[in-house]
Amino acid sequence: MYLPKQFHNTDPAIAQRLMREHALASIVSVGADGFPVLSHIPMHWQADSLWSDGAEHAYGVLLGHCARSNPHAQLLASQADALVSFMGPQAYMSPGVYADKQRVPTWSYLAVQAKVQTRIIDPHEDRDRLLKCLIADHEPSYAQQWRELPANYTGTMLSGIVAFEMHITELQCAVKLNQHRPEAHAAMHAAYAAGPSNAQALARWMEDLGLVP
């Protein structure tokens, strides 16, 4: 992605937080016709492979699944390389945050882009392990209900998905919060803190990153 140096964040903890807090990712592969194929899929990030493959994973791995009827599933099975994008909080930024009136509007955002190698997970029990990681992220209490469902029902549900583990080979993290214009940080933070939920999230990130007291 386009990543000016002032917005390039190299702290892996920031990228990991974004991938965890904004789990709905855009997965992009290249179709047979050369045109991009995109699916929106919730992902689970973790440091190591779920299957102890012995490989080193400097950037971690992503776990996810999609419907077996989704053509993207077959594409991931035949073409391991993919691009996964996570969009964090984002909002408009008014030029009114500057004392200097010769300014223009822009947009603030945090985002992560990962190049991955995909591994399809086949056995039912392994798909079940993968699902439990996603359940733990979003509704841990549901795990008990899942375990109590009839085996014929859970078996049918597991047969209807294609599960995968994606090994992250390259990672980029964009933090575009006007870091290079510290004179505007106080006004920018005040505007975001008084705005809707997406803007308030940016105000909290400004605090967490030390851009404002």
PDB file of C-alpha atoms in Angstrom:
ATOM      1  CA  MET A   1       0.000   0.000   0.000  1.00  0.00           C
ATOM      2  CA  TYR A   2       1.029   3.610  -0.392  1.00  0.00           C
ATOM      3  CA  LEU A   3       2.901   4.320   2.826  1.00  0.00           C
ATOM      4  CA  PRO A   4       4.721   7.660   3.305  1.00  0.00           C
ATOM      5  CA  LYS A   5       7.518   7.294   5.834  1.00  0.00           C
ATOM      6  CA  GLN A   6       5.876   9.593   8.389  1.00  0.00           C
ATOM      7  CA  PHE A   7       2.912   7.195   8.609  1.00  0.00           C
ATOM      8  CA  HIS A   8       4.871   3.917   8.492  1.00  0.00           C
ATOM      9  CA  ASN A   9       4.587   2.265  11.906  1.00  0.00           C
ATOM     10  CA  THR A  10       7.078  -0.506  12.625  1.00  0.00           C
ATOM     11  CA  ASP A  11       5.890  -1.479  16.105  1.00  0.00           C
ATOM     12  CA  PRO A  12       4.493  -5.035  15.732  1.00  0.00           C
ATOM     13  CA  ALA A  13       2.290  -4.553  18.794  1.00  0.00           C
ATOM     14  CA  ILE A  14       0.332  -1.844  16.950  1.00  0.00           C
ATOM     15  CA  ALA A  15      -0.315  -4.079  13.940  1.00  0.00           C
ATOM     16  CA  GLN A  16      -1.316  -6.968  16.189  1.00  0.00           C
ATOM     17  CA  ARG A  17      -3.749  -4.784  18.126  1.00  0.00           C
ATOM     18  CA  LEU A  18      -5.360  -3.563  14.922  1.00  0.00           C
ATOM     19  CA  MET A  19      -5.750  -7.089  13.553  1.00  0.00           C
ATOM     20  CA  ARG A  20      -7.348  -8.216  16.813  1.00  0.00           C
ATOM     21  CA  GLU A  21      -9.644  -5.234  17.357  1.00  0.00           C
ATOM     22  CA  HIS A  22     -10.761  -4.964  13.703  1.00  0.00           C
ATOM     23  CA  ALA A  23     -11.068  -8.612  12.794  1.00  0.00           C
ATOM     24  CA  LEU A  24     -13.138  -8.315   9.603  1.00  0.00           C
ATOM     25  CA  ALA A  25     -10.438  -8.484   6.930  1.00  0.00           C
ATOM     26  CA  SER A  26     -10.454  -8.077   3.166  1.00  0.00           C
ATOM     27  CA  ILE A  27      -8.715 -11.041   1.531  1.00  0.00           C
ATOM     28  CA  VAL A  28      -7.532 -10.470  -2.032  1.00  0.00           C
ATOM     29  CA  SER A  29      -6.371 -13.140  -4.482  1.00  0.00           C
ATOM     30  CA  VAL A  30      -5.754 -13.018  -8.229  1.00  0.00           C
ATOM     31  CA  GLY A  31      -8.286 -14.977 -10.286  1.00  0.00           C
ATOM     32  CA  ALA A  32      -7.570 -17.085 -13.349  1.00  0.00           C
ATOM     33  CA  ASP A  33      -8.537 -14.124 -15.539  1.00  0.00           C
ATOM     34  CA  GLY A  34      -5.976 -11.891 -13.808  1.00  0.00           C
ATOM     35  CA  PHE A  35      -8.687  -9.878 -12.042  1.00  0.00           C
ATOM     36  CA  PRO A  36      -8.647  -9.519  -8.223  1.00  0.00           C
ATOM     37  CA  VAL A  37     -11.066 -11.639  -6.171  1.00  0.00           C
ATOM     38  CA  LEU A  38     -12.020 -10.201  -2.766  1.00  0.00           C
ATOM     39  CA  SER A  39     -13.802 -11.653   0.263  1.00  0.00           C
ATOM     40  CA  HIS A  40     -14.609 -10.056   3.624  1.00  0.00           C
ATOM     41  CA  ILE A  41     -13.779 -12.626   6.317  1.00  0.00           C
ATOM     42  CA  PRO A  42     -13.286 -12.339  10.094  1.00  0.00           C
ATOM     43  CA  MET A  43      -9.779 -13.452  11.060  1.00  0.00           C
ATOM     44  CA  HIS A  44      -8.016 -14.511  14.238  1.00  0.00           C
ATOM     45  CA  TRP A  45      -4.389 -13.411  14.678  1.00  0.00           C
ATOM     46  CA  GLN A  46      -1.990 -15.381  16.849  1.00  0.00           C
ATOM     47  CA  ALA A  47       1.776 -15.558  17.202  1.00  0.00           C
ATOM     48  CA  ASP A  48       2.308 -19.195  16.202  1.00  0.00           C
ATOM     49  CA  SER A  49       0.768 -21.862  14.031  1.00  0.00           C
ATOM     50  CA  LEU A  50      -2.092 -23.818  15.566  1.00  0.00           C
ATOM     51  CA  TRP A  51      -0.462 -26.990  14.286  1.00  0.00           C
ATOM     52  CA  SER A  52       3.141 -26.768  15.552  1.00  0.00           C
ATOM     53  CA  ASP A  53       4.629 -26.928  12.078  1.00  0.00           C
ATOM     54  CA  GLY A  54       8.110 -26.085  13.343  1.00  0.00           C
ATOM     55  CA  ALA A  55       8.400 -23.001  11.144  1.00  0.00           C
ATOM     56  CA  GLU A  56       9.246 -19.543  12.463  1.00  0.00           C
ATOM     57  CA  HIS A  57       6.471 -16.988  12.116  1.00  0.00           C
ATOM     58  CA  ALA A  58       7.987 -13.563  12.616  1.00  0.00           C
ATOM     59  CA  TYR A  59       4.691 -11.770  11.983  1.00  0.00           C
ATOM     60  CA  GLY A  60       2.290 -14.417  13.262  1.00  0.00           C
ATOM     61  CA  VAL A  61      -0.487 -16.331  11.527  1.00  0.00           C
ATOM     62  CA  LEU A  62      -4.130 -15.664  10.657  1.00  0.00           C
ATOM     63  CA  LEU A  63      -6.928 -18.199  11.058  1.00  0.00           C
ATOM     64  CA  GLY A  64     -10.228 -17.982   9.192  1.00  0.00           C
ATOM     65  CA  HIS A  65     -12.843 -19.786   7.165  1.00  0.00           C
ATOM     66  CA  CYS A  66     -15.357 -19.168   4.430  1.00  0.00           C
ATOM     67  CA  ALA A  67     -18.313 -20.985   2.939  1.00  0.00           C
ATOM     68  CA  ARG A  68     -17.357 -23.966   0.791  1.00  0.00           C
ATOM     69  CA  SER A  69     -19.642 -22.508  -1.892  1.00  0.00           C
ATOM     70  CA  ASN A  70     -17.547 -19.316  -2.023  1.00  0.00           C
ATOM     71  CA  PRO A  71     -15.394 -19.500  -5.212  1.00  0.00           C
ATOM     72  CA  HIS A  72     -12.623 -17.798  -3.261  1.00  0.00           C
ATOM     73  CA  ALA A  73     -12.248 -21.007  -1.216  1.00  0.00           C
ATOM     74  CA  GLN A  74     -11.148 -22.962  -4.283  1.00  0.00           C
ATOM     75  CA  LEU A  75      -8.834 -20.141  -5.278  1.00  0.00           C
ATOM     76  CA  LEU A  76      -7.117 -20.148  -1.870  1.00  0.00           C
ATOM     77  CA  ALA A  77      -6.715 -23.922  -2.120  1.00  0.00           C
ATOM     78  CA  SER A  78      -5.001 -23.689  -5.505  1.00  0.00           C
ATOM     79  CA  GLN A  79      -3.106 -20.431  -5.018  1.00  0.00           C
ATOM     80  CA  ALA A  80      -1.465 -19.981  -1.628  1.00  0.00           C
ATOM     81  CA  ASP A  81      -0.396 -16.347  -2.062  1.00  0.00           C
ATOM     82  CA  ALA A  82      -2.919 -13.729  -0.965  1.00  0.00           C
ATOM     83  CA  LEU A  83      -3.136 -10.212   0.431  1.00  0.00           C
ATOM     84  CA  VAL A  84      -5.043  -9.537   3.653  1.00  0.00           C
ATOM     85  CA  SER A  85      -6.055  -6.004   4.633  1.00  0.00           C
ATOM     86  CA  PHE A  86      -7.426  -4.756   7.958  1.00  0.00           C
ATOM     87  CA  MET A  87      -8.981  -1.297   8.268  1.00  0.00           C
ATOM     88  CA  GLY A  88      -8.894   0.227  11.731  1.00  0.00           C
ATOM     89  CA  PRO A  89     -10.662   3.411  12.855  1.00  0.00           C
ATOM     90  CA  GLN A  90     -10.915   6.161  10.260  1.00  0.00           C
ATOM     91  CA  ALA A  91     -12.498   9.596   9.940  1.00  0.00           C
ATOM     92  CA  TYR A  92     -12.439  12.873   8.029  1.00  0.00           C
ATOM     93  CA  MET A  93     -10.036  15.562   9.232  1.00  0.00           C
ATOM     94  CA  SER A  94     -11.007  19.187   8.774  1.00  0.00           C
ATOM     95  CA  PRO A  95      -8.422  21.830   7.857  1.00  0.00           C
ATOM     96  CA  GLY A  96      -9.975  23.823  10.716  1.00  0.00           C
ATOM     97  CA  VAL A  97      -7.536  22.129  13.117  1.00  0.00           C
ATOM     98  CA  TYR A  98      -4.776  24.348  11.729  1.00  0.00           C
ATOM     99  CA  ALA A  99      -4.165  27.991  12.604  1.00  0.00           C
ATOM    100  CA  ASP A 100      -2.787  28.390   9.075  1.00  0.00           C
ATOM    101  CA  LYS A 101      -5.766  28.691   6.677  1.00  0.00           C
ATOM    102  CA  GLN A 102      -3.806  27.508   3.643  1.00  0.00           C
ATOM    103  CA  ARG A 103      -4.663  23.891   4.356  1.00  0.00           C
ATOM    104  CA  VAL A 104      -6.938  21.276   2.791  1.00  0.00           C
ATOM    105  CA  PRO A 105      -9.110  18.461   4.207  1.00  0.00           C
ATOM    106  CA  THR A 106      -7.706  14.956   4.554  1.00  0.00           C
ATOM    107  CA  TRP A 107      -8.561  11.589   6.117  1.00  0.00           C
ATOM    108  CA  SER A 108      -7.076   9.907   9.182  1.00  0.00           C
ATOM    109  CA  TYR A 109      -6.867   6.136   9.514  1.00  0.00           C
ATOM    110  CA  LEU A 110      -5.003   3.114  10.820  1.00  0.00           C
ATOM    111  CA  ALA A 111      -4.590   0.057   8.609  1.00  0.00           C
ATOM    112  CA  VAL A 112      -2.623  -3.170   8.270  1.00  0.00           C
ATOM    113  CA  GLN A 113      -1.735  -5.014   5.078  1.00  0.00           C
ATOM    114  CA  ALA A 114      -0.281  -8.529   5.145  1.00  0.00           C
ATOM    115  CA  LYS A 115       1.103 -10.785   2.446  1.00  0.00           C
ATOM    116  CA  VAL A 116       0.314 -14.384   3.346  1.00  0.00           C
ATOM    117  CA  GLN A 117       0.828 -18.014   2.383  1.00  0.00           C
ATOM    118  CA  THR A 118      -2.367 -20.039   2.793  1.00  0.00           C
ATOM    119  CA  ARG A 119      -2.688 -23.561   4.163  1.00  0.00           C
ATOM    120  CA  ILE A 120      -6.072 -25.296   3.895  1.00  0.00           C
ATOM    121  CA  ILE A 121      -7.210 -27.124   7.046  1.00  0.00           C
ATOM    122  CA  ASP A 122      -9.142 -30.291   6.182  1.00  0.00           C
ATOM    123  CA  PRO A 123      -9.940 -32.713   9.054  1.00  0.00           C
ATOM    124  CA  HIS A 124     -13.138 -31.975  10.994  1.00  0.00           C
ATOM    125  CA  GLU A 125     -11.317 -31.913  14.330  1.00  0.00           C
ATOM    126  CA  ASP A 126      -8.811 -29.352  13.040  1.00  0.00           C
ATOM    127  CA  ARG A 127     -11.560 -27.152  11.646  1.00  0.00           C
ATOM    128  CA  ASP A 128     -13.259 -27.409  15.027  1.00  0.00           C
ATOM    129  CA  ARG A 129     -10.058 -26.233  16.766  1.00  0.00           C
ATOM    130  CA  LEU A 130      -9.858 -23.287  14.398  1.00  0.00           C
ATOM    131  CA  LEU A 131     -13.497 -22.329  14.998  1.00  0.00           C
ATOM    132  CA  LYS A 132     -12.929 -22.342  18.749  1.00  0.00           C
ATOM    133  CA  CYS A 133     -10.204 -19.683  18.306  1.00  0.00           C
ATOM    134  CA  LEU A 134     -12.723 -17.409  16.581  1.00  0.00           C
ATOM    135  CA  ILE A 135     -15.386 -18.175  19.190  1.00  0.00           C
ATOM    136  CA  ALA A 136     -12.928 -17.247  21.949  1.00  0.00           C
ATOM    137  CA  ASP A 137     -12.357 -13.880  20.277  1.00  0.00           C
ATOM    138  CA  HIS A 138     -15.986 -12.853  19.936  1.00  0.00           C
ATOM    139  CA  GLU A 139     -18.237 -14.890  22.252  1.00  0.00           C
ATOM    140  CA  PRO A 140     -16.380 -17.274  24.583  1.00  0.00           C
ATOM    141  CA  SER A 141     -19.611 -18.345  26.275  1.00  0.00           C
ATOM    142  CA  TYR A 142     -20.845 -19.828  22.977  1.00  0.00           C
ATOM    143  CA  ALA A 143     -18.160 -22.547  23.119  1.00  0.00           C
ATOM    144  CA  GLN A 144     -20.242 -24.549  25.600  1.00  0.00           C
ATOM    145  CA  GLN A 145     -23.347 -24.299  23.392  1.00  0.00           C
ATOM    146  CA  TRP A 146     -21.298 -25.464  20.371  1.00  0.00           C
ATOM    147  CA  ARG A 147     -20.022 -28.484  22.306  1.00  0.00           C
ATOM    148  CA  GLU A 148     -23.576 -29.444  23.291  1.00  0.00           C
ATOM    149  CA  LEU A 149     -24.988 -29.359  19.762  1.00  0.00           C
ATOM    150  CA  PRO A 150     -25.769 -32.738  18.115  1.00  0.00           C
ATOM    151  CA  ALA A 151     -22.788 -34.248  16.289  1.00  0.00           C
ATOM    152  CA  ASN A 152     -24.759 -34.583  13.050  1.00  0.00           C
ATOM    153  CA  TYR A 153     -25.477 -30.836  13.129  1.00  0.00           C
ATOM    154  CA  THR A 154     -21.924 -29.703  13.930  1.00  0.00           C
ATOM    155  CA  GLY A 155     -20.594 -32.179  11.358  1.00  0.00           C
ATOM    156  CA  THR A 156     -22.801 -30.645   8.679  1.00  0.00           C
ATOM    157  CA  MET A 157     -21.725 -27.134   9.664  1.00  0.00           C
ATOM    158  CA  LEU A 158     -18.035 -28.095   9.556  1.00  0.00           C
ATOM    159  CA  SER A 159     -18.482 -29.758   6.170  1.00  0.00           C
ATOM    160  CA  GLY A 160     -19.916 -26.531   4.797  1.00  0.00           C
ATOM    161  CA  ILE A 161     -16.794 -24.446   5.385  1.00  0.00           C
ATOM    162  CA  VAL A 162     -13.249 -24.267   4.095  1.00  0.00           C
ATOM    163  CA  ALA A 163     -10.893 -23.414   6.962  1.00  0.00           C
ATOM    164  CA  PHE A 164      -7.409 -22.003   6.487  1.00  0.00           C
ATOM    165  CA  GLU A 165      -4.313 -20.814   8.294  1.00  0.00           C
ATOM    166  CA  MET A 166      -2.409 -17.954   6.665  1.00  0.00           C
ATOM    167  CA  HIS A 167       1.273 -17.480   7.477  1.00  0.00           C
ATOM    168  CA  ILE A 168       2.156 -13.778   7.312  1.00  0.00           C
ATOM    169  CA  THR A 169       5.297 -13.293   5.212  1.00  0.00           C
ATOM    170  CA  GLU A 170       5.288  -9.471   4.982  1.00  0.00           C
ATOM    171  CA  LEU A 171       3.503  -6.892   7.115  1.00  0.00           C
ATOM    172  CA  GLN A 172       2.873  -3.169   6.720  1.00  0.00           C
ATOM    173  CA  CYS A 173       1.115  -0.910   9.213  1.00  0.00           C
ATOM    174  CA  ALA A 174      -0.111   2.584   8.394  1.00  0.00           C
ATOM    175  CA  VAL A 175      -0.849   5.032  11.203  1.00  0.00           C
ATOM    176  CA  LYS A 176      -2.005   8.255   9.542  1.00  0.00           C
ATOM    177  CA  LEU A 177      -2.694  10.614  12.433  1.00  0.00           C
ATOM    178  CA  ASN A 178      -0.953  13.770  11.276  1.00  0.00           C
ATOM    179  CA  GLN A 179       2.170  12.872  13.258  1.00  0.00           C
ATOM    180  CA  HIS A 180       4.251  15.331  11.223  1.00  0.00           C
ATOM    181  CA  ARG A 181       2.024  18.291  12.225  1.00  0.00           C
ATOM    182  CA  PRO A 182       2.291  18.412  16.032  1.00  0.00           C
ATOM    183  CA  GLU A 183       1.000  21.995  16.116  1.00  0.00           C
ATOM    184  CA  ALA A 184      -2.441  20.646  15.164  1.00  0.00           C
ATOM    185  CA  HIS A 185      -2.601  17.665  17.511  1.00  0.00           C
ATOM    186  CA  ALA A 186      -4.499  19.332  20.359  1.00  0.00           C
ATOM    187  CA  ALA A 187      -7.216  20.730  18.083  1.00  0.00           C
ATOM    188  CA  MET A 188      -7.397  17.509  16.092  1.00  0.00           C
ATOM    189  CA  HIS A 189      -7.785  15.437  19.268  1.00  0.00           C
ATOM    190  CA  ALA A 190     -10.512  17.734  20.599  1.00  0.00           C
ATOM    191  CA  ALA A 191     -12.437  17.502  17.319  1.00  0.00           C
ATOM    192  CA  TYR A 192     -12.218  13.714  17.239  1.00  0.00           C
ATOM    193  CA  ALA A 193     -13.081  13.319  20.931  1.00  0.00           C
ATOM    194  CA  ALA A 194     -16.309  15.285  20.345  1.00  0.00           C
ATOM    195  CA  GLY A 195     -17.216  13.351  17.194  1.00  0.00           C
ATOM    196  CA  PRO A 196     -18.961  10.038  16.447  1.00  0.00           C
ATOM    197  CA  SER A 197     -17.631   6.678  17.615  1.00  0.00           C
ATOM    198  CA  ASN A 198     -15.141   6.222  14.756  1.00  0.00           C
ATOM    199  CA  ALA A 199     -13.643   9.656  15.442  1.00  0.00           C
ATOM    200  CA  GLN A 200     -13.538   8.993  19.179  1.00  0.00           C
ATOM    201  CA  ALA A 201     -11.564   5.815  18.473  1.00  0.00           C
ATOM    202  CA  LEU A 202      -8.958   7.929  16.674  1.00  0.00           C
ATOM    203  CA  ALA A 203      -8.810  10.294  19.654  1.00  0.00           C
ATOM    204  CA  ARG A 204      -8.034   7.306  21.904  1.00  0.00           C
ATOM    205  CA  TRP A 205      -5.304   6.155  19.525  1.00  0.00           C
ATOM    206  CA  MET A 206      -3.757   9.629  19.629  1.00  0.00           C
ATOM    207  CA  GLU A 207      -3.644   9.310  23.423  1.00  0.00           C
ATOM    208  CA  ASP A 208      -2.234   5.779  23.344  1.00  0.00           C
ATOM    209  CA  LEU A 209       0.494   6.809  20.884  1.00  0.00           C
ATOM    210  CA  GLY A 210       1.499   9.816  22.966  1.00  0.00           C
ATOM    211  CA  LEU A 211       0.508  12.423  20.385  1.00  0.00           C
ATOM    212  CA  VAL A 212      -1.429  14.321  23.071  1.00  0.00           C
ATOM    213  CA  PRO A 213      -0.939  14.475  26.865  1.00  0.00           C
TER     214      PRO A 213
END
